[in-house]
Coordinates of C-alpha atoms and ligand atoms in Angstrom, one line a residue:
X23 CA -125.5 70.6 -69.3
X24 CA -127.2 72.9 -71.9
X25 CA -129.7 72.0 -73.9
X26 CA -129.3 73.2 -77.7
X27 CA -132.2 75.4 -78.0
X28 CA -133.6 75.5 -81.6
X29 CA -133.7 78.8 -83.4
X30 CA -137.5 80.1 -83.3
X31 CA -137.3 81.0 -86.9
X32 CA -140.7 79.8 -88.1
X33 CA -142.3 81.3 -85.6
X34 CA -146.3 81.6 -86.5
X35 CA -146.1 80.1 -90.0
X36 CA -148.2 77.1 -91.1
X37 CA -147.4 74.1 -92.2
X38 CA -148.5 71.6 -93.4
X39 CA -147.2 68.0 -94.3
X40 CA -148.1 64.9 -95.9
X41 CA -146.2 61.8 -94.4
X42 CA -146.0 58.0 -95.3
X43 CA -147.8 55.5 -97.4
X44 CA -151.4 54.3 -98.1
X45 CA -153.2 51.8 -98.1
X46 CA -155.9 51.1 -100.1
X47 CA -158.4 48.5 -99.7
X48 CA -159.1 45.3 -102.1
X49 CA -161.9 43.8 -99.5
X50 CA -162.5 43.8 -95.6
X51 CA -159.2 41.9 -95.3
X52 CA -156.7 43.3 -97.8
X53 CA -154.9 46.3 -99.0
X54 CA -152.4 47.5 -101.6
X55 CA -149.3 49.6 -100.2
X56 CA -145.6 51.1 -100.4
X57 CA -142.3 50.6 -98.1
X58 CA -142.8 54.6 -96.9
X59 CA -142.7 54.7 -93.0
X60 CA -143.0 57.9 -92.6
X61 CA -139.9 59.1 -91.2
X62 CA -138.8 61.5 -93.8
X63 CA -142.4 63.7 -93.3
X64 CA -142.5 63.2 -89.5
X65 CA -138.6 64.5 -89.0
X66 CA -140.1 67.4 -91.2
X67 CA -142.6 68.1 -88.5
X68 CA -140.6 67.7 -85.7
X69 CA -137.8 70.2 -86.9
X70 CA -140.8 72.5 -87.7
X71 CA -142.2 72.4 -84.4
X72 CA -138.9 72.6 -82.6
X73 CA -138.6 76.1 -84.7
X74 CA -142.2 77.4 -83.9
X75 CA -144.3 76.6 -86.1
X76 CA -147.7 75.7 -86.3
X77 CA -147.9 71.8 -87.7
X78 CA -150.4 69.7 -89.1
X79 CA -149.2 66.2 -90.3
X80 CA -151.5 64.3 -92.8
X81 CA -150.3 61.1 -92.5
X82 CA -151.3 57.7 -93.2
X83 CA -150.6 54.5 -91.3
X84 CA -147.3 54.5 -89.7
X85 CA -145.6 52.9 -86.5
X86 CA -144.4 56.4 -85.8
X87 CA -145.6 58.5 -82.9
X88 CA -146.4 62.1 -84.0
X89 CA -144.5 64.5 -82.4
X90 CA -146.0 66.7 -79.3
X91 CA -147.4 70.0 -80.2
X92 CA -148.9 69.1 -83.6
X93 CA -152.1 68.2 -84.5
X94 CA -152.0 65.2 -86.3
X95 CA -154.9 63.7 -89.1
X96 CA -154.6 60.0 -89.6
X97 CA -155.7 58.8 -93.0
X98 CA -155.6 55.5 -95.0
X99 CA -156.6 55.8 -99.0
X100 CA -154.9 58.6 -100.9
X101 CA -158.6 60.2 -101.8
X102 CA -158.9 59.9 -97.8
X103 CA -155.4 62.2 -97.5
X104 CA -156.5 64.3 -100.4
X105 CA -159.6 65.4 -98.8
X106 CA -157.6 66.1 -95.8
X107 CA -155.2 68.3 -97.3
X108 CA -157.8 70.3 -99.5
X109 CA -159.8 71.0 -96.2
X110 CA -157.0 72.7 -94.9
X111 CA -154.7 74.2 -97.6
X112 CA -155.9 77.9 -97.5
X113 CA -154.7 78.4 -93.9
X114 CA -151.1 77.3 -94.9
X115 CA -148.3 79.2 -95.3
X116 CA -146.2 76.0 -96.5
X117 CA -147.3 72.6 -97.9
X118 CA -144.7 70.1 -97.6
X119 CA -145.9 66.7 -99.5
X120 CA -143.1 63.8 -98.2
X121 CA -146.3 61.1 -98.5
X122 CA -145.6 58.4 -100.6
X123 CA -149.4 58.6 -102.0
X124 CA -150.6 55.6 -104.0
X125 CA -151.0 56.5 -107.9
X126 CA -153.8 53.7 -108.0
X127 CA -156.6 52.3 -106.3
X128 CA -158.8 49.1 -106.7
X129 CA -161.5 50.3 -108.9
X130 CA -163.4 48.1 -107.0
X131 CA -163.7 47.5 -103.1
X132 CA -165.4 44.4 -102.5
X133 CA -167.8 44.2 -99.7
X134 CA -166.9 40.7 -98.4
X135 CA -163.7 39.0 -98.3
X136 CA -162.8 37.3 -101.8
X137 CA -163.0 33.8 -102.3
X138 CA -159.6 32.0 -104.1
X139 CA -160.4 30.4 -107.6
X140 CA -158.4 28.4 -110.0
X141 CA -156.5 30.7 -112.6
X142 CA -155.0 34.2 -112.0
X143 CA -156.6 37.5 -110.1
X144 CA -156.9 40.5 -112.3
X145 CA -157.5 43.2 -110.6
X146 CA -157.9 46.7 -112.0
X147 CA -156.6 50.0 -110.5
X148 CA -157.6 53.4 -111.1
X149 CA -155.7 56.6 -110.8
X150 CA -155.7 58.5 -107.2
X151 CA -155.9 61.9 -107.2
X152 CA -152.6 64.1 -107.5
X153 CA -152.5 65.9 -104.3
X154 CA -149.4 68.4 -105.2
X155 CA -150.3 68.8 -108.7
X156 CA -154.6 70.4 -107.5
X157 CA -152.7 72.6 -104.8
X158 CA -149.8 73.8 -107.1
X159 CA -153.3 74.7 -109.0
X160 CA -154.7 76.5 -106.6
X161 CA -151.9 78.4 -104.4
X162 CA -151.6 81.6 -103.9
X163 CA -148.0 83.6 -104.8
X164 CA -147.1 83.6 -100.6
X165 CA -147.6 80.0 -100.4
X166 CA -144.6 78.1 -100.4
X167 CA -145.2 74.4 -101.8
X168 CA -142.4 71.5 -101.4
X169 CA -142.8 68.2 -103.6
X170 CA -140.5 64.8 -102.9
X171 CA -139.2 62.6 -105.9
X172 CA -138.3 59.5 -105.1
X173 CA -136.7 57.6 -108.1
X174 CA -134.5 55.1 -109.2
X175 CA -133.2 56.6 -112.2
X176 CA -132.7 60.0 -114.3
X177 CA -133.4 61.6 -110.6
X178 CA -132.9 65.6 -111.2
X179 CA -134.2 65.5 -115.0
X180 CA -137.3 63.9 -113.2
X181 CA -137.4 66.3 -110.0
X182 CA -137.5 69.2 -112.3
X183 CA -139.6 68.1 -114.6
X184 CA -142.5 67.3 -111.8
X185 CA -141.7 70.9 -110.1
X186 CA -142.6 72.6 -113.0
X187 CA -145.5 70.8 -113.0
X188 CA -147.3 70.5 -110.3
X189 CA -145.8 74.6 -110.1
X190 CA -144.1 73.9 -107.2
X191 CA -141.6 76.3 -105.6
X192 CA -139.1 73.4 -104.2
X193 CA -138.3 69.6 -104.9
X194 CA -136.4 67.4 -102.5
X195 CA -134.9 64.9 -105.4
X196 CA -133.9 61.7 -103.6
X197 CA -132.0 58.9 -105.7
X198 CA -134.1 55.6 -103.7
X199 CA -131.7 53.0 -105.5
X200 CA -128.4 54.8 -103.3
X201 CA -127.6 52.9 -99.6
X202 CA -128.2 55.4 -96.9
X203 CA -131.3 57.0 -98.6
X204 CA -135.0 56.1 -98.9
X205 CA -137.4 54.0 -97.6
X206 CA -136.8 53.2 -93.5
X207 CA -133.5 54.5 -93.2
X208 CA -132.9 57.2 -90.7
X209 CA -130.4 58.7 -93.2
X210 CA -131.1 60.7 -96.9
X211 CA -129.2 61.7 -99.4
X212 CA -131.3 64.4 -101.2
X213 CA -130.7 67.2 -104.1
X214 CA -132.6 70.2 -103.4
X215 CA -134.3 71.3 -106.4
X216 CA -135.2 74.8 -107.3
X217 CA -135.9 77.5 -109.6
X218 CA -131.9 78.8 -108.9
X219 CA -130.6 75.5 -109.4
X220 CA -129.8 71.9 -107.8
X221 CA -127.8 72.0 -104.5
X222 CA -126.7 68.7 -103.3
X223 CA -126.6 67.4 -99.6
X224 CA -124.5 64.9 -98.5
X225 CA -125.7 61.6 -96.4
X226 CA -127.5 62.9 -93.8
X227 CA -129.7 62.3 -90.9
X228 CA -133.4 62.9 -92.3
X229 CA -133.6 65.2 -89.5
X230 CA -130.9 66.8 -90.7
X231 CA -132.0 66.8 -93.9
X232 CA -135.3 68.1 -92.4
X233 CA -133.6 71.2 -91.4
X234 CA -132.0 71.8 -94.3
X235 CA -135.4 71.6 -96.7
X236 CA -137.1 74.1 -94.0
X237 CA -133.8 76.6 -94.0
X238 CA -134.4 76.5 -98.1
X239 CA -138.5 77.1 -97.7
X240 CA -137.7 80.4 -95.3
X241 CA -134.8 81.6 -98.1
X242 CA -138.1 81.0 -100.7
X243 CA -140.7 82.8 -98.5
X244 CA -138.2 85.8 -98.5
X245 CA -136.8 86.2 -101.7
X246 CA -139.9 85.0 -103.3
X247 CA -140.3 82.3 -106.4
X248 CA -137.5 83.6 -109.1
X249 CA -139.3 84.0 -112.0
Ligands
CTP14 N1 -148.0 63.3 -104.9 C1 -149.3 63.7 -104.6 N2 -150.4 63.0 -105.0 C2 -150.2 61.9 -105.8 C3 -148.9 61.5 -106.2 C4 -147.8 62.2 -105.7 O1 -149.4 64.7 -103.9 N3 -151.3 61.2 -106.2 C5 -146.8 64.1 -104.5 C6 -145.9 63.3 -103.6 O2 -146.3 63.5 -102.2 C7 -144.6 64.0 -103.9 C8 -144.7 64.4 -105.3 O3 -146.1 64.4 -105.6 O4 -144.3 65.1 -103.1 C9 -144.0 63.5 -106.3 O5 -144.4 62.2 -106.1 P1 -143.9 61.1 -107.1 O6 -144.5 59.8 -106.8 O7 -142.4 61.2 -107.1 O8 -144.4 61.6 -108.5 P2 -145.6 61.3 -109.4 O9 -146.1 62.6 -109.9 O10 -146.6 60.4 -108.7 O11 -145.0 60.6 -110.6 P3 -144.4 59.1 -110.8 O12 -144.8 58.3 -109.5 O13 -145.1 58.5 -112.0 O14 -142.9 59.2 -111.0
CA15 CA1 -146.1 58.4 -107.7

């Protein structure tokens, strides 16, 4: 048989991508979260690898196995991912953010486990840091930088509105609320978002789909951002 050899078209070039959820700690015992699994960012490295390039996958907790030939940073909180990603943005040639990163955290961690009481829990949250939006900030023009959108409603209006800004150069819009996209499917349905306009895909494996999002990033590093 022959094995379909994948084009070695990002041969060299960095890349670096965010993948799945966080969690983010109440006490010892507890944690707030999202349904993200992961497999939309870790497809993205895969097909990335499979095409030469060099990977590193920020990712927090997932049931996933990287894939070989990557080196992989396992975080939990989305400060935790952010420091991650800041550490190593400057060596990238292409920032790809598919995490699902928590908006909020706990404003308070408590040391020991809490104790039930009669009435409700309040707890208060605080705002995460916006990983896309500090390195849209800080890129440099041959940087190519990918956001997701994952919504339920108003999906392109909101894609483009968060490309422009967090000055990204590519938004993957994805419609969450459709059968056959989102969270733990293997399949996507996805509108890729761009400064020449929205081309829809159709349902397709997220590998697929991963494919498809890296074909668009090396059309972007050649023609460079329209202004
Ligand atoms: N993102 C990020 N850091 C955050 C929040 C989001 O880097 N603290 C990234 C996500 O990885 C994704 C993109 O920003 O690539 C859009 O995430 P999304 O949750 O759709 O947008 P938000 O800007 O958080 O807006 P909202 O959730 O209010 O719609
Ligand atoms: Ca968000």
């Amino acid at each position: 048989f022959t094995k379909r050899e994948p084009r070695q078209d990002m041969s060299g070039l960095r890349i670096l991508i965010t993948a799945g959820r966080n969690a983010e700690p109440i006490d010892p015992v507890r944690f707030v979260t999202n349904r993200s699994t992961g497999k939309m960012g870790y497809a993205i490295a895969e097909a990335a690898v499979q095409r030469g390039a060099l990977v590193t996958l920020v990712t927090g907790p997932s049931e996933l196995r990287p894939p070989a030939g990557i080196t992989t940073i396992s975080v939990q909180t989305g400060q935790e991912m952010h420091d991650a990603v800041m550490a190593h943005v400057d060596v990238q040639d292409v920032i790809i953010g598919a995490a699902a990163v928590a908006d909020y955290r706990p404003k308070l961690r408590h040391e020991q486990k809490l104790k039930k009481k009669d009435g409700p829990l309040v707890i208060e949250f605080e705002r995460n840091p916006d990983i896309l939006l500090e390195v849209g900030k800080r890129k440099r023009a041959d940087q190519v930088l990918v956001g997701f959108a994952a919504e339920t409603e108003n999906v392109l209006e909101n894609a483009r509105g968060k490309l422009e800004r967090k000055q990204a150069d590519l938004f993957v819009a994805n419609d969450v609320s459709q059968p056959g996209a989102g969270f733990g499917t293997d399949t996507n349905i996805v509108t890729l978002v761009d400064r020449a306009g929205d081309t829809p895909l159709p349902l397709l494996q997220k590998r697929d789909v991963a494919d498809q999002i890296l074909n668009r990033v090396l059309e972007l590093r050649e023609r460079g951002p329209v202004s």
